Tab-separated table of C-alpha atoms and ligand atoms in Angstrom:
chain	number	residue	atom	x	y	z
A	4	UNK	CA	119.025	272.212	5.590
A	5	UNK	CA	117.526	273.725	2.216
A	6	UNK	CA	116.877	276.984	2.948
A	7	UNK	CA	113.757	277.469	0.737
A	8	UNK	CA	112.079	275.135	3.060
A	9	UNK	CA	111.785	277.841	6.112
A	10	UNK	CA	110.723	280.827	3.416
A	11	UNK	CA	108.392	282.577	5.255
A	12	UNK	CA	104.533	281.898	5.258
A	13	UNK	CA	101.904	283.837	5.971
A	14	UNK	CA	98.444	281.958	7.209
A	15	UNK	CA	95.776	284.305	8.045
A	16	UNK	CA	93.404	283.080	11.413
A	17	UNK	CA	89.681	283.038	9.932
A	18	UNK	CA	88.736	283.245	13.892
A	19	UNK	CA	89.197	286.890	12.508
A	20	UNK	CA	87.181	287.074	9.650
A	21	UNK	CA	83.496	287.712	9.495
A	22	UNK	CA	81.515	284.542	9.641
A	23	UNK	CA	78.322	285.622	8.093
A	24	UNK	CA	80.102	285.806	4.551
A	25	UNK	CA	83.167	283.399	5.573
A	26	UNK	CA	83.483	281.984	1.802
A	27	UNK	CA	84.011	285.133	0.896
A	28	UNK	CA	86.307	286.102	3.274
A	29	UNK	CA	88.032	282.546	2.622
A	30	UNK	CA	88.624	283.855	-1.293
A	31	UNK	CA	89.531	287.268	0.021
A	32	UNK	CA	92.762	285.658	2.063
A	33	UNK	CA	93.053	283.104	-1.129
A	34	UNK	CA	93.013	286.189	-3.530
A	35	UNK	CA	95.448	288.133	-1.370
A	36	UNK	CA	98.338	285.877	-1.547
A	37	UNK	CA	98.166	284.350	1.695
A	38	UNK	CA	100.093	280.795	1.902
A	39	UNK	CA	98.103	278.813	3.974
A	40	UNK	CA	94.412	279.460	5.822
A	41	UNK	CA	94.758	278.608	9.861
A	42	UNK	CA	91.546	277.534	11.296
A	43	UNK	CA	91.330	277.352	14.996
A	44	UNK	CA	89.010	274.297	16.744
A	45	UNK	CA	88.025	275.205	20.454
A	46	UNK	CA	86.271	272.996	22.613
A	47	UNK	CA	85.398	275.276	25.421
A	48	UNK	CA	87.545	272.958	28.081
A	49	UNK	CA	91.128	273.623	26.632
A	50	UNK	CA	90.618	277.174	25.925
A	51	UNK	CA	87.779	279.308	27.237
A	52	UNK	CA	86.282	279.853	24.330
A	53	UNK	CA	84.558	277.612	21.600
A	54	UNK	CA	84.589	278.208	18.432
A	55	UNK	CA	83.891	275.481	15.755
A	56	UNK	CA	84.103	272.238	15.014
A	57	UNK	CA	85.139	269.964	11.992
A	58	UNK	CA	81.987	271.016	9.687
A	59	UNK	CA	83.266	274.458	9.570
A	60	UNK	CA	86.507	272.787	8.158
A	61	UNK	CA	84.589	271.085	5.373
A	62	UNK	CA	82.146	274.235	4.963
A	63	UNK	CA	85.343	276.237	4.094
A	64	UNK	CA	87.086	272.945	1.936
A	65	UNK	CA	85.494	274.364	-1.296
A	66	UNK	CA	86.286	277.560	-1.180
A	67	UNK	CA	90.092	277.763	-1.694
A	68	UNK	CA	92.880	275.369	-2.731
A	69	UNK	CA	95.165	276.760	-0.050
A	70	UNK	CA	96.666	274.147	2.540
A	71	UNK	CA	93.929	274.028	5.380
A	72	UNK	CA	96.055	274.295	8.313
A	73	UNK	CA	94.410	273.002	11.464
A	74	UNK	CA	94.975	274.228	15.038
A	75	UNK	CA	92.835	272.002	18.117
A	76	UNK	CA	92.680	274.087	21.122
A	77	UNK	CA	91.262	270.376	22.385
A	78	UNK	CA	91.332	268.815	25.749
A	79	UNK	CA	90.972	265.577	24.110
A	80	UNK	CA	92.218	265.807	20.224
A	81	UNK	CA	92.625	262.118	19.416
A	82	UNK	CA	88.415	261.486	19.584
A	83	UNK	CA	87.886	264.468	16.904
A	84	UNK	CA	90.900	263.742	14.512
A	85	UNK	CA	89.261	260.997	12.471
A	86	UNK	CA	86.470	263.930	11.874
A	87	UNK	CA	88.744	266.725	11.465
A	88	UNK	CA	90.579	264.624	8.569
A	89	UNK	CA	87.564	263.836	6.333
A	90	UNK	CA	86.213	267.608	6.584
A	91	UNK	CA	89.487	267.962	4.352
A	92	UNK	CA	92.004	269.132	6.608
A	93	UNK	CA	95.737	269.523	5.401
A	94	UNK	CA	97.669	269.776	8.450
A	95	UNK	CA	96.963	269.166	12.254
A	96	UNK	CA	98.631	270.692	15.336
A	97	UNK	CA	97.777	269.639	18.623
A	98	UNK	CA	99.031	270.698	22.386
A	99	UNK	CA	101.672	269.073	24.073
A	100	UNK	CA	99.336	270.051	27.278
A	101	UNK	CA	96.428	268.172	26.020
A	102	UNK	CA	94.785	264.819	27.444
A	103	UNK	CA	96.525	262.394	25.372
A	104	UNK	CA	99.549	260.246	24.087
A	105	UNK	CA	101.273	262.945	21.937
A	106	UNK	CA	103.171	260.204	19.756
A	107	UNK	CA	100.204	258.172	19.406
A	108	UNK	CA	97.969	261.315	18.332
A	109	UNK	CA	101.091	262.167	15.568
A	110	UNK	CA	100.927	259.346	14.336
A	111	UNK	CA	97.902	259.233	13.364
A	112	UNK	CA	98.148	262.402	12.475
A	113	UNK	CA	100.659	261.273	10.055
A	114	UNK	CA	99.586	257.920	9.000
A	115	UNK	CA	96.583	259.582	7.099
A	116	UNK	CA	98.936	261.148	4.702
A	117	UNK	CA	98.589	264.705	6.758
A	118	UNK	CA	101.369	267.036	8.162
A	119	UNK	CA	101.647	267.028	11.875
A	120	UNK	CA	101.996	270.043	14.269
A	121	UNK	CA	102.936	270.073	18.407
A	122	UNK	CA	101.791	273.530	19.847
A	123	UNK	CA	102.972	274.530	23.234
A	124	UNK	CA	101.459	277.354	25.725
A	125	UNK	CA	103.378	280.678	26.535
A	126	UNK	CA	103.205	278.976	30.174
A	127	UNK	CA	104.597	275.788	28.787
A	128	UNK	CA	108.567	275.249	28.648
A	129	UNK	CA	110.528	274.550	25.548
A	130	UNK	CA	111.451	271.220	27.050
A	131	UNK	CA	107.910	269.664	26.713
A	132	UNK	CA	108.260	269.406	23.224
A	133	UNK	CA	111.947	268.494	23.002
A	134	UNK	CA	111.060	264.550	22.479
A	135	UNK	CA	108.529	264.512	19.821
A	136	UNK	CA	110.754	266.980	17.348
A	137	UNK	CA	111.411	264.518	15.304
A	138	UNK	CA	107.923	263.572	14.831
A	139	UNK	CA	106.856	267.002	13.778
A	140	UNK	CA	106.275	269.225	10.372
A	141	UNK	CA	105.402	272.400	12.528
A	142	UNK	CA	106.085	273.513	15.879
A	143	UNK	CA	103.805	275.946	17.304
A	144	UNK	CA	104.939	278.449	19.890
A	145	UNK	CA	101.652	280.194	21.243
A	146	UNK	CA	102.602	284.136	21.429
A	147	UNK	CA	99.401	284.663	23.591
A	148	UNK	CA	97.441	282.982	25.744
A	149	UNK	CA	95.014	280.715	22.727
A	150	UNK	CA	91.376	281.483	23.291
A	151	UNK	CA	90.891	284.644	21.772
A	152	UNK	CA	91.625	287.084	18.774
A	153	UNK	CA	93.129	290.138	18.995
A	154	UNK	CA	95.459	289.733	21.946
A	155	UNK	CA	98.949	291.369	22.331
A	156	UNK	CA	101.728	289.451	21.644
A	157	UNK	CA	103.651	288.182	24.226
A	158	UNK	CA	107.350	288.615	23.131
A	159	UNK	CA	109.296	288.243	26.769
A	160	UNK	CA	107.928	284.819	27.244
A	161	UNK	CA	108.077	283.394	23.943
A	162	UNK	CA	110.751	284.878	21.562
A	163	UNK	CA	113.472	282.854	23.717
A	164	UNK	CA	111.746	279.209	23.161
A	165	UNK	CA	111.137	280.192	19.420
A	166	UNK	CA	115.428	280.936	19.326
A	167	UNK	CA	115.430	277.581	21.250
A	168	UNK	CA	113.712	275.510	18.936
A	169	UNK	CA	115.657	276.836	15.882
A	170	UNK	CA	119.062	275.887	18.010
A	171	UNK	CA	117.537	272.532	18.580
A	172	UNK	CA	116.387	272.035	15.108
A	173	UNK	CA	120.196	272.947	13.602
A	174	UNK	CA	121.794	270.718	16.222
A	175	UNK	CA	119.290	267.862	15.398
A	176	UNK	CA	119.790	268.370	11.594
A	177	UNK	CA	115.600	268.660	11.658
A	178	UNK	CA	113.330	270.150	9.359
A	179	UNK	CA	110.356	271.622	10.880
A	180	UNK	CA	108.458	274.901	10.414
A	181	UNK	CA	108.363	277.066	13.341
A	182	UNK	CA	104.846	279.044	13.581
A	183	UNK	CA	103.832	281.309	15.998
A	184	UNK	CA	100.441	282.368	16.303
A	185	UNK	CA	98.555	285.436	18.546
A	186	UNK	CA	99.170	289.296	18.749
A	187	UNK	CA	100.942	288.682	15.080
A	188	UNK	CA	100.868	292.276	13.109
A	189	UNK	CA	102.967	294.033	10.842
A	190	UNK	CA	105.819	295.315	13.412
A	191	UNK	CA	105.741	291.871	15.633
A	192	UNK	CA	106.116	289.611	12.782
A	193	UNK	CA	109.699	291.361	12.465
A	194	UNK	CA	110.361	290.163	16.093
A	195	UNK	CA	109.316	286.356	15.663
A	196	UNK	CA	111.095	286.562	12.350
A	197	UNK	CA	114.237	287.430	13.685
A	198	UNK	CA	113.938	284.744	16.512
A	199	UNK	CA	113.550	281.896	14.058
A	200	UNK	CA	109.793	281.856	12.760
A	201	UNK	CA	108.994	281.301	9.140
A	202	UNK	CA	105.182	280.844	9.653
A	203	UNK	CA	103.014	283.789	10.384
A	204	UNK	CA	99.726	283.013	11.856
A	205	UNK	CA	97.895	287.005	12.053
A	206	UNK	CA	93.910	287.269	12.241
A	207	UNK	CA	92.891	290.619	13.507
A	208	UNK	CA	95.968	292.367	11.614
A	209	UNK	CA	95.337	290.654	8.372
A	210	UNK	CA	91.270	290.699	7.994
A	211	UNK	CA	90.576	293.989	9.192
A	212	UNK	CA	92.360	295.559	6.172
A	213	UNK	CA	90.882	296.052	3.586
A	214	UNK	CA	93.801	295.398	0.819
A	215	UNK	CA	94.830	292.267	2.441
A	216	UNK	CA	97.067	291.993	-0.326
A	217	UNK	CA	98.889	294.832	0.636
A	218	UNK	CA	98.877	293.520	4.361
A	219	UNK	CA	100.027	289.926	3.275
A	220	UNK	CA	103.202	291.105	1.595
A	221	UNK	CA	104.056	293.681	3.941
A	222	UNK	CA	104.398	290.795	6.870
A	223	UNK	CA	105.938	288.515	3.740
A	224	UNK	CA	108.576	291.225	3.570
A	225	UNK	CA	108.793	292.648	7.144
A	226	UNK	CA	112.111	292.553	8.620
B	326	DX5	C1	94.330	282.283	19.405
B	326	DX5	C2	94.254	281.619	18.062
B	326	DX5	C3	94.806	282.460	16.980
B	326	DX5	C4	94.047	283.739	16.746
B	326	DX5	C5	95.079	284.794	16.474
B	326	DX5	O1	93.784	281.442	20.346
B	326	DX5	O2	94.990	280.404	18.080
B	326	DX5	O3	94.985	281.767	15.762
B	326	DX5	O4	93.152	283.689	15.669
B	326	DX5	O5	94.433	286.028	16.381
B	326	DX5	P1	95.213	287.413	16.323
B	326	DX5	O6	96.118	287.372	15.128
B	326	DX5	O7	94.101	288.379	16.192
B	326	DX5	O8	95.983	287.539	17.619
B	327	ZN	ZN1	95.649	279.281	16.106
């Protein structure tokens, strides 16, 4: 495995940021460094929460040239992906605990020319995702509860299945990035880091800064 492909990337949750001015906010992130921009769909059935939908994605599309990387808190993703592809997404992680055929949804996924992403639940064991590794660019371990901004992250639960996935990844002789997202800030990063995460979803701890920058590369550098 090439090592520079699990350098560590930080994607900052626009959930966080204010929505009144989001194309600002979107060229804030850009301007501070970040790597990627994660944008989180929720439906209001899968999560308890909704949030927005695929013209949000394309509302945001002109605004930065970062990787638009696409998280569906969905109960049924495969009847919105068509959608959330033309709005101009990069990358799209579903839930293995979703209504659907996961293959079926990554391929699809992956037959439009996108990267694909499995997330899994804290709730959810390790070995729901173990078949469809080597379908995946990203693996998503959920360090809270998804729903919500701003929640603490949930290290007991989670930190072992993020060691278990890089074991499992090694063994395999895989390449996938392993993100975690929720409760991400600039001492936890440190403990998902040293489990095996290279991806570093943060809202809350990156857009209520105000020198992102600064924020950015302290989590880029935070170990
Ligand atoms: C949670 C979302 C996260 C959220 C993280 O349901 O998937 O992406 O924005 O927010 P923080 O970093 O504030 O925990
Ligand atoms: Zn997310």
């Amino acid at each position: 495995m090439n090592q520079t492909c699990h350098d560590r990337i930080i994607a900052p949750s626009v959930l966080a940021s204010d929505w009144g001015r989001v194309a600002e906010e979107v060229k804030r992130a850009t301007e501070a460094g970040a790597d990627w921009l994660h944008l989180d769909a929720m439906d209001g059935h899968f999560v308890k929460n909704i949030s927005f939908g695929p013209q949000f994605v394309s509302a945001i599309r002109p605004h930065t040239n970062l990787p638009l990387d696409v998280h569906l808190m969905l109960t049924h993703p495969q009847n919105y992906l068509e959608a959330f592809i033309k709005a101009g997404s990069d990358q799209i992680t579903v839930h293995v605990e979703a209504e659907h055929d996961v293959s079926t949804t990554l391929k699809q996924i992956r037959d439009a020319g996108l990267k694909t992403g499995l997330a899994l639940n804290p709730a959810t064991p390790i070995d729901d995702v173990m078949p469809y590794l080597n379908e995946i660019d990203l693996l998503l371990v959920m360090t809270v509860v998804p729903g919500f901004g701003g929640q603490s992250f949930m290290e007991n639960e989670t930190m072992p299945k993020v060691s278990a996935a890089r074991a499992m990844r090694e063994a395999q002789g895989l390449d996938f990035h392993i993100q975690v997202d929720g409760g991400i800030d600039a001492q936890t990063v440190k403990i998902a880091g040293a489990n095996g995460a290279n991806v570093m979803v943060a809202g809350t701890a990156l857009f209520a800064q105000d020198d992102m920058a600064a924020a950015v590369e302290g989590m880029r550098g935070a170990d």
